[in-house]
mmCIF file of C-alpha atoms in Angstrom:
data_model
loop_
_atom_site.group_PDB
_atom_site.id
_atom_site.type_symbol
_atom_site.label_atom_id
_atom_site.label_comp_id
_atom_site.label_asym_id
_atom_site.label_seq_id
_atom_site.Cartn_x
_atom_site.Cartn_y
_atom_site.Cartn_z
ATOM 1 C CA UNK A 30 87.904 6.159 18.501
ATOM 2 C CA UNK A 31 91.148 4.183 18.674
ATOM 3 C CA UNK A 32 90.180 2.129 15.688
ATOM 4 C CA UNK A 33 89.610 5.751 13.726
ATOM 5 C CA UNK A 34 93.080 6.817 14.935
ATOM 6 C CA UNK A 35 94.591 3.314 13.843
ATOM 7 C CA UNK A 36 92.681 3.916 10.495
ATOM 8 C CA UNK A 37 94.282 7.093 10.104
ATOM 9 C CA UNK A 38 98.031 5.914 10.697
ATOM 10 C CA UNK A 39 97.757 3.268 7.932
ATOM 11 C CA UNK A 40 96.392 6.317 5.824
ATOM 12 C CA UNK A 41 99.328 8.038 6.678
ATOM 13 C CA UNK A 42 101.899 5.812 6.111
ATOM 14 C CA UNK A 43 100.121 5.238 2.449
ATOM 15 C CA UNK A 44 100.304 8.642 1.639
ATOM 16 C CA UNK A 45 103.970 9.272 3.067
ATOM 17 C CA UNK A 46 103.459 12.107 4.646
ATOM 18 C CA UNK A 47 100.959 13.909 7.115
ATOM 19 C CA UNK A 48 99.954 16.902 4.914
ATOM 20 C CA UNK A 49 99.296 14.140 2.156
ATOM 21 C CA UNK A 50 97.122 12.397 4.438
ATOM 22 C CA UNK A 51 95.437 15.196 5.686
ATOM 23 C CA UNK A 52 94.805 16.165 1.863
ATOM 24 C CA UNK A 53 93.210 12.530 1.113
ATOM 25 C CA UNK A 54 90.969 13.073 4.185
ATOM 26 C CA UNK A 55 89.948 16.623 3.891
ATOM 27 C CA UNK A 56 91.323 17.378 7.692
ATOM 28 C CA UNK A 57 92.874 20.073 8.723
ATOM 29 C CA UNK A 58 96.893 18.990 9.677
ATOM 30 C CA UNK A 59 96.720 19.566 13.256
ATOM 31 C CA UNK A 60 94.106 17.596 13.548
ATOM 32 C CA UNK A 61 96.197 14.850 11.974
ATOM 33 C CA UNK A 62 99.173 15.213 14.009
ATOM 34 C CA UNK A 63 97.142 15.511 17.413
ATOM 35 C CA UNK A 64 95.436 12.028 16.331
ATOM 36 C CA UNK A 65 98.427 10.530 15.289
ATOM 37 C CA UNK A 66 100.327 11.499 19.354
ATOM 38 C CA UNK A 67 97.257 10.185 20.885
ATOM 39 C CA UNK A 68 97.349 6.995 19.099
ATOM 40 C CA UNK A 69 101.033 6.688 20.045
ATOM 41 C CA UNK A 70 100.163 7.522 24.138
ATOM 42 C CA UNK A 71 97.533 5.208 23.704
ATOM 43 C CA UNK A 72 99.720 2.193 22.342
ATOM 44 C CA UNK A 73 102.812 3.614 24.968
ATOM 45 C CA UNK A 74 105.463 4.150 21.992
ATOM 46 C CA UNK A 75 106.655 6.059 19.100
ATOM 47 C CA UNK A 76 104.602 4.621 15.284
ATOM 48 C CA UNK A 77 106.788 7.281 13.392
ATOM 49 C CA UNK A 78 109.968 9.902 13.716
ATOM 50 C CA UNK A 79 109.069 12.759 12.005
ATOM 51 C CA UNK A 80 110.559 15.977 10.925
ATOM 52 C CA UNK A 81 109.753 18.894 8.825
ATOM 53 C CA UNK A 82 111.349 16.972 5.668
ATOM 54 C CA UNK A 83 110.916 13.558 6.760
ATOM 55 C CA UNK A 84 108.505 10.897 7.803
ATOM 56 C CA UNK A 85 110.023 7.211 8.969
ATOM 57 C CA UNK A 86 108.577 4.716 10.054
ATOM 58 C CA UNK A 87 110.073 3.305 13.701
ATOM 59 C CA UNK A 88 110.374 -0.565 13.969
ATOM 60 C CA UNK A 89 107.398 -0.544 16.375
ATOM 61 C CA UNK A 90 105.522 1.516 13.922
ATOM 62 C CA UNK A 91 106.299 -0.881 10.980
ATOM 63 C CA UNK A 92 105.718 -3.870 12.670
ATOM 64 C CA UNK A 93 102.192 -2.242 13.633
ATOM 65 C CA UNK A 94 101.672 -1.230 9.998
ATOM 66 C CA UNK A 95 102.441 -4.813 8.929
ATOM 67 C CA UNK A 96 100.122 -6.747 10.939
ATOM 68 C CA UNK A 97 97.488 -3.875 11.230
ATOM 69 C CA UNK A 98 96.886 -3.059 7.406
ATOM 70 C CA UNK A 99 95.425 -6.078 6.087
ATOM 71 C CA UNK A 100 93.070 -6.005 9.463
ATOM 72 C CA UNK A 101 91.845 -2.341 8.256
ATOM 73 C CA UNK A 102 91.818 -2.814 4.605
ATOM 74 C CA UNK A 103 89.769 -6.068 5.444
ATOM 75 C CA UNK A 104 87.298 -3.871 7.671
ATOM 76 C CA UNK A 105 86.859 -0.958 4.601
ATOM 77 C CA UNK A 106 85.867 -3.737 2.476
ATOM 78 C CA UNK A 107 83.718 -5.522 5.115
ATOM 79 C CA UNK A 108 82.168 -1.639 5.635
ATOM 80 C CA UNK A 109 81.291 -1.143 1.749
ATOM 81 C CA UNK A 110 79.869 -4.505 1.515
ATOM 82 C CA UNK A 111 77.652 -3.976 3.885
ATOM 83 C CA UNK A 112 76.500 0.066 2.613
ATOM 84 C CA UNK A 113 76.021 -1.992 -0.713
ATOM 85 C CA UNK A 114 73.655 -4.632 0.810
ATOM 86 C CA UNK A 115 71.443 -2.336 2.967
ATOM 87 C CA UNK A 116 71.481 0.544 0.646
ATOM 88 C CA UNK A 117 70.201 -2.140 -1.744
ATOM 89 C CA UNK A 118 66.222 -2.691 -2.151
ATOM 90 C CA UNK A 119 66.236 -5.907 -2.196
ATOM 91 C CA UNK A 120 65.788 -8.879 -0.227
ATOM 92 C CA UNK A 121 62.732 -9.933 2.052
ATOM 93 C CA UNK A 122 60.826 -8.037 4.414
ATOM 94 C CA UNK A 123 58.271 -9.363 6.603
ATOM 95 C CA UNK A 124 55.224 -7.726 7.963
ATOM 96 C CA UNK A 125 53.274 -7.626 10.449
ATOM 97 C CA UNK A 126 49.384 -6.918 10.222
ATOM 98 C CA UNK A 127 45.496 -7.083 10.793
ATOM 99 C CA UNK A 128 43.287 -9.152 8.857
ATOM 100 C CA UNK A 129 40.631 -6.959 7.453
ATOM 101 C CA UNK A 130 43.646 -4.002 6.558
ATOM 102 C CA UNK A 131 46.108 -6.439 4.907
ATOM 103 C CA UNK A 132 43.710 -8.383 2.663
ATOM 104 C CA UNK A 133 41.509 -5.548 2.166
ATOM 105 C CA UNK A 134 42.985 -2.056 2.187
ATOM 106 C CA UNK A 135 46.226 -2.636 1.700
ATOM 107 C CA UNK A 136 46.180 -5.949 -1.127
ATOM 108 C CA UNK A 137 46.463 -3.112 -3.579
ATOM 109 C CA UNK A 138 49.635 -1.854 -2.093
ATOM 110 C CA UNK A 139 51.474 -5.330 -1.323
ATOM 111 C CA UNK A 140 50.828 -6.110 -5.117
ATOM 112 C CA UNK A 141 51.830 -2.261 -6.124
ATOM 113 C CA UNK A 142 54.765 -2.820 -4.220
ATOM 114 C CA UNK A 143 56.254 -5.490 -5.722
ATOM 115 C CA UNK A 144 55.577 -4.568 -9.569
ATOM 116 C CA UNK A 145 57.481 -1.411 -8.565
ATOM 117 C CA UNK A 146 60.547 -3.083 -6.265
ATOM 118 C CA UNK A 147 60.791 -6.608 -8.604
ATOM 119 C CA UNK A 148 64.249 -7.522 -6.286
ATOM 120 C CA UNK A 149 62.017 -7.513 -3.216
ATOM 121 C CA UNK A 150 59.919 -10.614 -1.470
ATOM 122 C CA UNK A 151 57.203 -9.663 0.608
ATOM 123 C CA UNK A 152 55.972 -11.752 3.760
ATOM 124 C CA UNK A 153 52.621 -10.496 5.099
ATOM 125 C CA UNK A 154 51.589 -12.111 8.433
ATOM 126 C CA UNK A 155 48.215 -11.633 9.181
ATOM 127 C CA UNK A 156 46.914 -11.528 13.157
ATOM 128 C CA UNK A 157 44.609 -9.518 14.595
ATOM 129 C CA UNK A 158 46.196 -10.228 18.053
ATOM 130 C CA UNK A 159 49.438 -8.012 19.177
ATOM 131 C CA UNK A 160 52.487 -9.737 17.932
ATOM 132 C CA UNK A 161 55.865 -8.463 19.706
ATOM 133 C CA UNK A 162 57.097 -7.005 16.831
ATOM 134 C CA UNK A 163 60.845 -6.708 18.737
ATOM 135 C CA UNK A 164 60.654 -10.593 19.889
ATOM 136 C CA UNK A 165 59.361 -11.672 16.127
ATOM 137 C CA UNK A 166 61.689 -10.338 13.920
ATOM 138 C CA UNK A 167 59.615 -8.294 11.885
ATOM 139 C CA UNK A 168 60.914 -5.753 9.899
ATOM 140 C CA UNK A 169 57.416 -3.620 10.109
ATOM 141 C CA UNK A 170 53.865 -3.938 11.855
ATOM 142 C CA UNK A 171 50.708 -1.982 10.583
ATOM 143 C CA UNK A 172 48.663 -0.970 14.200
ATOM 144 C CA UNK A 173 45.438 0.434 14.837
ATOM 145 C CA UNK A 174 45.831 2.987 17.183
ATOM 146 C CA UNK A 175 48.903 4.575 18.569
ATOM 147 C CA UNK A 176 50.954 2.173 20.178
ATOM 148 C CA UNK A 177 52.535 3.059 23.864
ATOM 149 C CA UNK A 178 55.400 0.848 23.255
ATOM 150 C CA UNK A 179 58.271 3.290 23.840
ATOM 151 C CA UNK A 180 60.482 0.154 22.128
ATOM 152 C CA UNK A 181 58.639 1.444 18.625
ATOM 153 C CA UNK A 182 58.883 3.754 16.078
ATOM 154 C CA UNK A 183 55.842 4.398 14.669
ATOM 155 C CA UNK A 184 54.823 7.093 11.253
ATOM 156 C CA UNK A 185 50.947 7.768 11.067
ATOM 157 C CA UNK A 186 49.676 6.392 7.808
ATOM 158 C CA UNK A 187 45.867 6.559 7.250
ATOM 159 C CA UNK A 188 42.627 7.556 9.653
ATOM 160 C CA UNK A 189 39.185 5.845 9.045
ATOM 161 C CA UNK A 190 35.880 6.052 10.456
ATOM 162 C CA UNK A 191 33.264 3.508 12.428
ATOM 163 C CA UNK A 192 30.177 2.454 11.509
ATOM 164 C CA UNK A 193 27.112 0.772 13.235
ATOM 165 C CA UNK A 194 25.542 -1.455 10.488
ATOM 166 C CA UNK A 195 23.138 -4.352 10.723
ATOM 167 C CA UNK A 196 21.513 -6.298 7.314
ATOM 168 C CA UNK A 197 17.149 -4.602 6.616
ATOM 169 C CA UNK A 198 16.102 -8.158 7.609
ATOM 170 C CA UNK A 199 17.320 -7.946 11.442
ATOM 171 C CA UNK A 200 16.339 -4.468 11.818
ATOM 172 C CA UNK A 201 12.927 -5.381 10.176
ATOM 173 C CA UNK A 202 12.041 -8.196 12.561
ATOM 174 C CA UNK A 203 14.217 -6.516 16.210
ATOM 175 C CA UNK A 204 13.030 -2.886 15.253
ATOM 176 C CA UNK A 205 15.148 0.305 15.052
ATOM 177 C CA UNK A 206 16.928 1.575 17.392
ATOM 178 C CA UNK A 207 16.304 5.245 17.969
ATOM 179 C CA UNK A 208 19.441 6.120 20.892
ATOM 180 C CA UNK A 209 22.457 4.535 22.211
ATOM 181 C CA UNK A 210 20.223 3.184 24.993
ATOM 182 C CA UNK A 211 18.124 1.084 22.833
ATOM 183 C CA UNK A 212 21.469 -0.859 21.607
ATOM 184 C CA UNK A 213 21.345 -2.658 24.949
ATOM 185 C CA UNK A 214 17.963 -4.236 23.682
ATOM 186 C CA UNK A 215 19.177 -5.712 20.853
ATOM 187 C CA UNK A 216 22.081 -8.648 19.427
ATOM 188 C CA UNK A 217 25.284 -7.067 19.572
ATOM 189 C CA UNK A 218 28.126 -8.423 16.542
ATOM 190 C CA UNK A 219 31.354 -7.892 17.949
ATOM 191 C CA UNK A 220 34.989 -8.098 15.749
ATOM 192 C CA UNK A 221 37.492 -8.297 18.476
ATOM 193 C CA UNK A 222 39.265 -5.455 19.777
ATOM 194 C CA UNK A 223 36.019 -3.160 18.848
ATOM 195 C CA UNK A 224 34.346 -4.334 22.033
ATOM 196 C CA UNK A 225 33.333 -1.149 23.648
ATOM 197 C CA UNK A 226 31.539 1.108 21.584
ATOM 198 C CA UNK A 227 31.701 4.785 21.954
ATOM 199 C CA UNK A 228 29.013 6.908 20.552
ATOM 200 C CA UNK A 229 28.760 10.716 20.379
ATOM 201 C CA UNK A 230 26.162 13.125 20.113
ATOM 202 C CA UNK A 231 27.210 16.101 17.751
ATOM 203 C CA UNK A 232 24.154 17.998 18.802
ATOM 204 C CA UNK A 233 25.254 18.131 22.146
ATOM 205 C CA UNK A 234 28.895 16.169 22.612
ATOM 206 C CA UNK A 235 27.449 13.954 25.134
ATOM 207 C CA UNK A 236 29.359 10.631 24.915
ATOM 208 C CA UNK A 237 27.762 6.898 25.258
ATOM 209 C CA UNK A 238 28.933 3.689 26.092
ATOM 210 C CA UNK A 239 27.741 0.595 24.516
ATOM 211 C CA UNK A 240 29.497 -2.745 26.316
ATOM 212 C CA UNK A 241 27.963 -5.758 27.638
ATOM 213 C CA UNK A 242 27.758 -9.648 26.231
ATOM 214 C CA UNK A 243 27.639 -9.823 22.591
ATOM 215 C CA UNK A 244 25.398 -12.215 20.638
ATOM 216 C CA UNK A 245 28.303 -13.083 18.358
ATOM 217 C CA UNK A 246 32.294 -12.057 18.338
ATOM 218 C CA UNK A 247 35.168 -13.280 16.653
ATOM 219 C CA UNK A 248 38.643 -12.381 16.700
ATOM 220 C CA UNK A 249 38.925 -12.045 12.440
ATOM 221 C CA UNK A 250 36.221 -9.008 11.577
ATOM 222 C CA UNK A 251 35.390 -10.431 8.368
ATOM 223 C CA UNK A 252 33.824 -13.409 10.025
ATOM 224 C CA UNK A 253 32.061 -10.798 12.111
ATOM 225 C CA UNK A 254 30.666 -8.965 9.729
ATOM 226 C CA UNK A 255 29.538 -12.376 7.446
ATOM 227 C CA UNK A 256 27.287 -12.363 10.560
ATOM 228 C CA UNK A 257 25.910 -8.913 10.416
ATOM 229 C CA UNK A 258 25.379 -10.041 6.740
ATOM 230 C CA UNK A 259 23.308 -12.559 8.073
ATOM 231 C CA UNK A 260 20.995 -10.956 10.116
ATOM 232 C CA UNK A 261 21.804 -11.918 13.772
ATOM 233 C CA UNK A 262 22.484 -7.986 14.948
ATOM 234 C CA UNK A 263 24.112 -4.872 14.987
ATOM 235 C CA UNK A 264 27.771 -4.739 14.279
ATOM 236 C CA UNK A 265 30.374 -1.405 14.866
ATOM 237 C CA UNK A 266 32.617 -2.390 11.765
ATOM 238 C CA UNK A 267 34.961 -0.097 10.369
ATOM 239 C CA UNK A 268 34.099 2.107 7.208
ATOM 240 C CA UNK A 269 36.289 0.669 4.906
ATOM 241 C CA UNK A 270 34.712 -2.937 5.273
ATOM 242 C CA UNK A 271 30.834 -1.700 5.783
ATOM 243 C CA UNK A 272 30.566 1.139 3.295
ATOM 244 C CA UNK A 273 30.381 -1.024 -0.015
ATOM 245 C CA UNK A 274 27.918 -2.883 1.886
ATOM 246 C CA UNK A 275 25.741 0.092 2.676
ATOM 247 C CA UNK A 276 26.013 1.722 -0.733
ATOM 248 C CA UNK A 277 24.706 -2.455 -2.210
ATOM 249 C CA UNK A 278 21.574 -2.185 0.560
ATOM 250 C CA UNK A 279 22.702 -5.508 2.215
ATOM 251 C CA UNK A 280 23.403 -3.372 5.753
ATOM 252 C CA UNK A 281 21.812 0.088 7.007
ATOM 253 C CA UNK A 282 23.500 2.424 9.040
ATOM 254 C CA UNK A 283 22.259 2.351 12.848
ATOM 255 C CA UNK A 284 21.652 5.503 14.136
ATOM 256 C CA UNK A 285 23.844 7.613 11.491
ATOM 257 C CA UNK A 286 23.029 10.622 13.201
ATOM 258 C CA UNK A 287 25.559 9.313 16.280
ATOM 259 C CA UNK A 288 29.368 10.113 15.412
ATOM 260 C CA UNK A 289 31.965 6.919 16.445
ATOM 261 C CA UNK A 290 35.645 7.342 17.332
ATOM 262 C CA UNK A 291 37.899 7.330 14.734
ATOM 263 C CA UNK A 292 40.892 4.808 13.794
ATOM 264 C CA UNK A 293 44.128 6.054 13.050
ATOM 265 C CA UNK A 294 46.795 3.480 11.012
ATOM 266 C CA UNK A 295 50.601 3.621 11.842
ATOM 267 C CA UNK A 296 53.469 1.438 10.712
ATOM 268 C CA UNK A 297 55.669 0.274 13.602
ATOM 269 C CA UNK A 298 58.748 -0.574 13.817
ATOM 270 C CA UNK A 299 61.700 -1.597 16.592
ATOM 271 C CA UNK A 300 63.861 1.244 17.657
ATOM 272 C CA UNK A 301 66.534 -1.468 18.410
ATOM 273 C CA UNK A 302 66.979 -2.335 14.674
ATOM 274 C CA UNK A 303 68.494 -0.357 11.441
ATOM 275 C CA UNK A 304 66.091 0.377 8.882
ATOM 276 C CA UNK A 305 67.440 -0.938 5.263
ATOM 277 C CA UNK A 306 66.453 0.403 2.406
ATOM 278 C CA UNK A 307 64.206 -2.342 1.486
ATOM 279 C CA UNK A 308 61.956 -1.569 4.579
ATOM 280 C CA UNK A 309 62.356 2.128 4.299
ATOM 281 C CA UNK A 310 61.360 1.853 0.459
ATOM 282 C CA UNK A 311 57.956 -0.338 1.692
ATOM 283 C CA UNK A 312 57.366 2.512 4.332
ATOM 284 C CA UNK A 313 57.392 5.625 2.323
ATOM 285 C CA UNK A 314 55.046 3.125 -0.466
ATOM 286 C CA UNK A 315 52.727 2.870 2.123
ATOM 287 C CA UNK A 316 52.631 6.263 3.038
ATOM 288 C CA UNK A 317 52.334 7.497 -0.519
ATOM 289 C CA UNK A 318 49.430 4.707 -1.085
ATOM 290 C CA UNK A 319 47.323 5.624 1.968
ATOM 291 C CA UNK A 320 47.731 9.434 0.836
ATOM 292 C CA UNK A 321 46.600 8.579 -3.124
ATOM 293 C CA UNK A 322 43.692 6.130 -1.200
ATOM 294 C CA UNK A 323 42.072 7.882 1.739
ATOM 295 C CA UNK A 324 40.241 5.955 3.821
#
């Protein structure tokens, strides 16, 4: 606050008068004058004698003007250099994401992005494990599933469905499952973190279970899936990798009639940092992409 009040003294001695300065700063003059006496109790003497014709500076108050103008005009232009720089969209922004989502769903987007921001570099790291989005740096994460990191912000962006697929071959020579219990018979495909599978009976709601040792898993769900691909079992992939596959006929939906939980999207960001325009501009892309491309 004293650095406002010190602010508003070199304003004042600019304008020469209060009700001048009070004019230039749209407050009301009372609230100048009271400013101006607490800045003077604060410092322990008099900045200016004043009277209802005059304003003067004392020879405390010009020695403080003197060595504490270039300080504050230094600071406005410090202030509107930096407005300039984060209002700008510019600059790089790095992101955090899955695999499967950032070279899949979202490689429309990245490239979408930067045709429509051309002052803007994009760096896309791609993990499926949990990078610390705080401790790296990064200036946004894409998550599946709502994170419980009260450090984070986090904005819903897209919600996709589960599938259990496996390629005609496998099913031809293992035989169909009919019910979750018959899973347990056959080669489970597992894409790390989809290791427990939840199935759901809409006739009924009743809720099943599917865990145990896979045949195959891998922590990169493409790799998984090349394996479904190949015959060696029954994967629980998500839609937007297994669909095209089901619409070709190289994978059939395992008992379709069973509904799987469903994956909800959400950019993530840290609390602790401001969010430039830049980041905010990739953010609101993102939305508007995931609402022109549903999952």
């Amino acid at each position: 606050m004293m650095l406002d009040d010190l602010s508003l003294f070199i304003a004042i001695v600019e304008a020469g008068s209060l009700a001048t300065a009070a004019d230039n700063m749209q407050l009301p003059a009372a609230t100048v004058t009271r400013r101006l006496q607490a800045l003077e109790r604060a410092l322990g003497y008099k900045l200016l004698n004043r009277s209802a014709r005059r304003m003067q500076l004392t020879a405390e108050g010009a020695q403080y003007y003197e060595q504490c103008r270039p300080l504050i005009h230094a600071l406005r232009q410090a202030t509107q250099r930096l407005d300039a720089t984060l209002g700008a969209i510019s600059g790089n922004i790095r992101v955090l994401a899955p695999v499967h989502l950032a070279q899949g769903y979202f490689r429309q987007a990245w490239s979408g992005f930067l045709r429509s921001y051309p002052e803007v570099t994009l760096e896309v790291e791609m993990s499926n494990e949990l990078v610390d989005v705080v401790g790296s740096g990064a200036d946004l994460a894409i998550r599946v599933g709502e994170q419980q990191d009260s450090s984070l912000n986090q904005k819903l962006l897209a919600s996709t469905d589960l599938m259990l697929v496996a390629s005609p071959a496998y099913l031809q020579a293992a035989g169909v499952p009919h019910t979750p219990g018959e899973l347990e018979a056959h080669a489970r495909i597992v894409g790390r973190p989809l290791t427990r599978w939840k199935l759901r009976n809409p006739a009924d709601s009743a809720e099943v279970v599917v865990q145990g040792a896979p045949r195959f898993q891998a922590n990169q769900m493409d790799l998984a899936l090349s394996m479904a691909l190949d015959g060696l079992g029954i994967m629980l992939c998500p839609g937007t990798m297994g669909r095209r596959h089901v619409a070709s006929g190289a994978l059939v939906r395992v008992l379709p009639g069973w509904s799987t939980e469903r994956r909800h999207i959400y950019a993530a960001w840290s609390q602790q940092r401001y969010l430039p325009a830049r980041v905010r501009a990739l953010l609101d892309y993102l939305s508007q992409f995931c609402a022109v491309h549903p999952l």
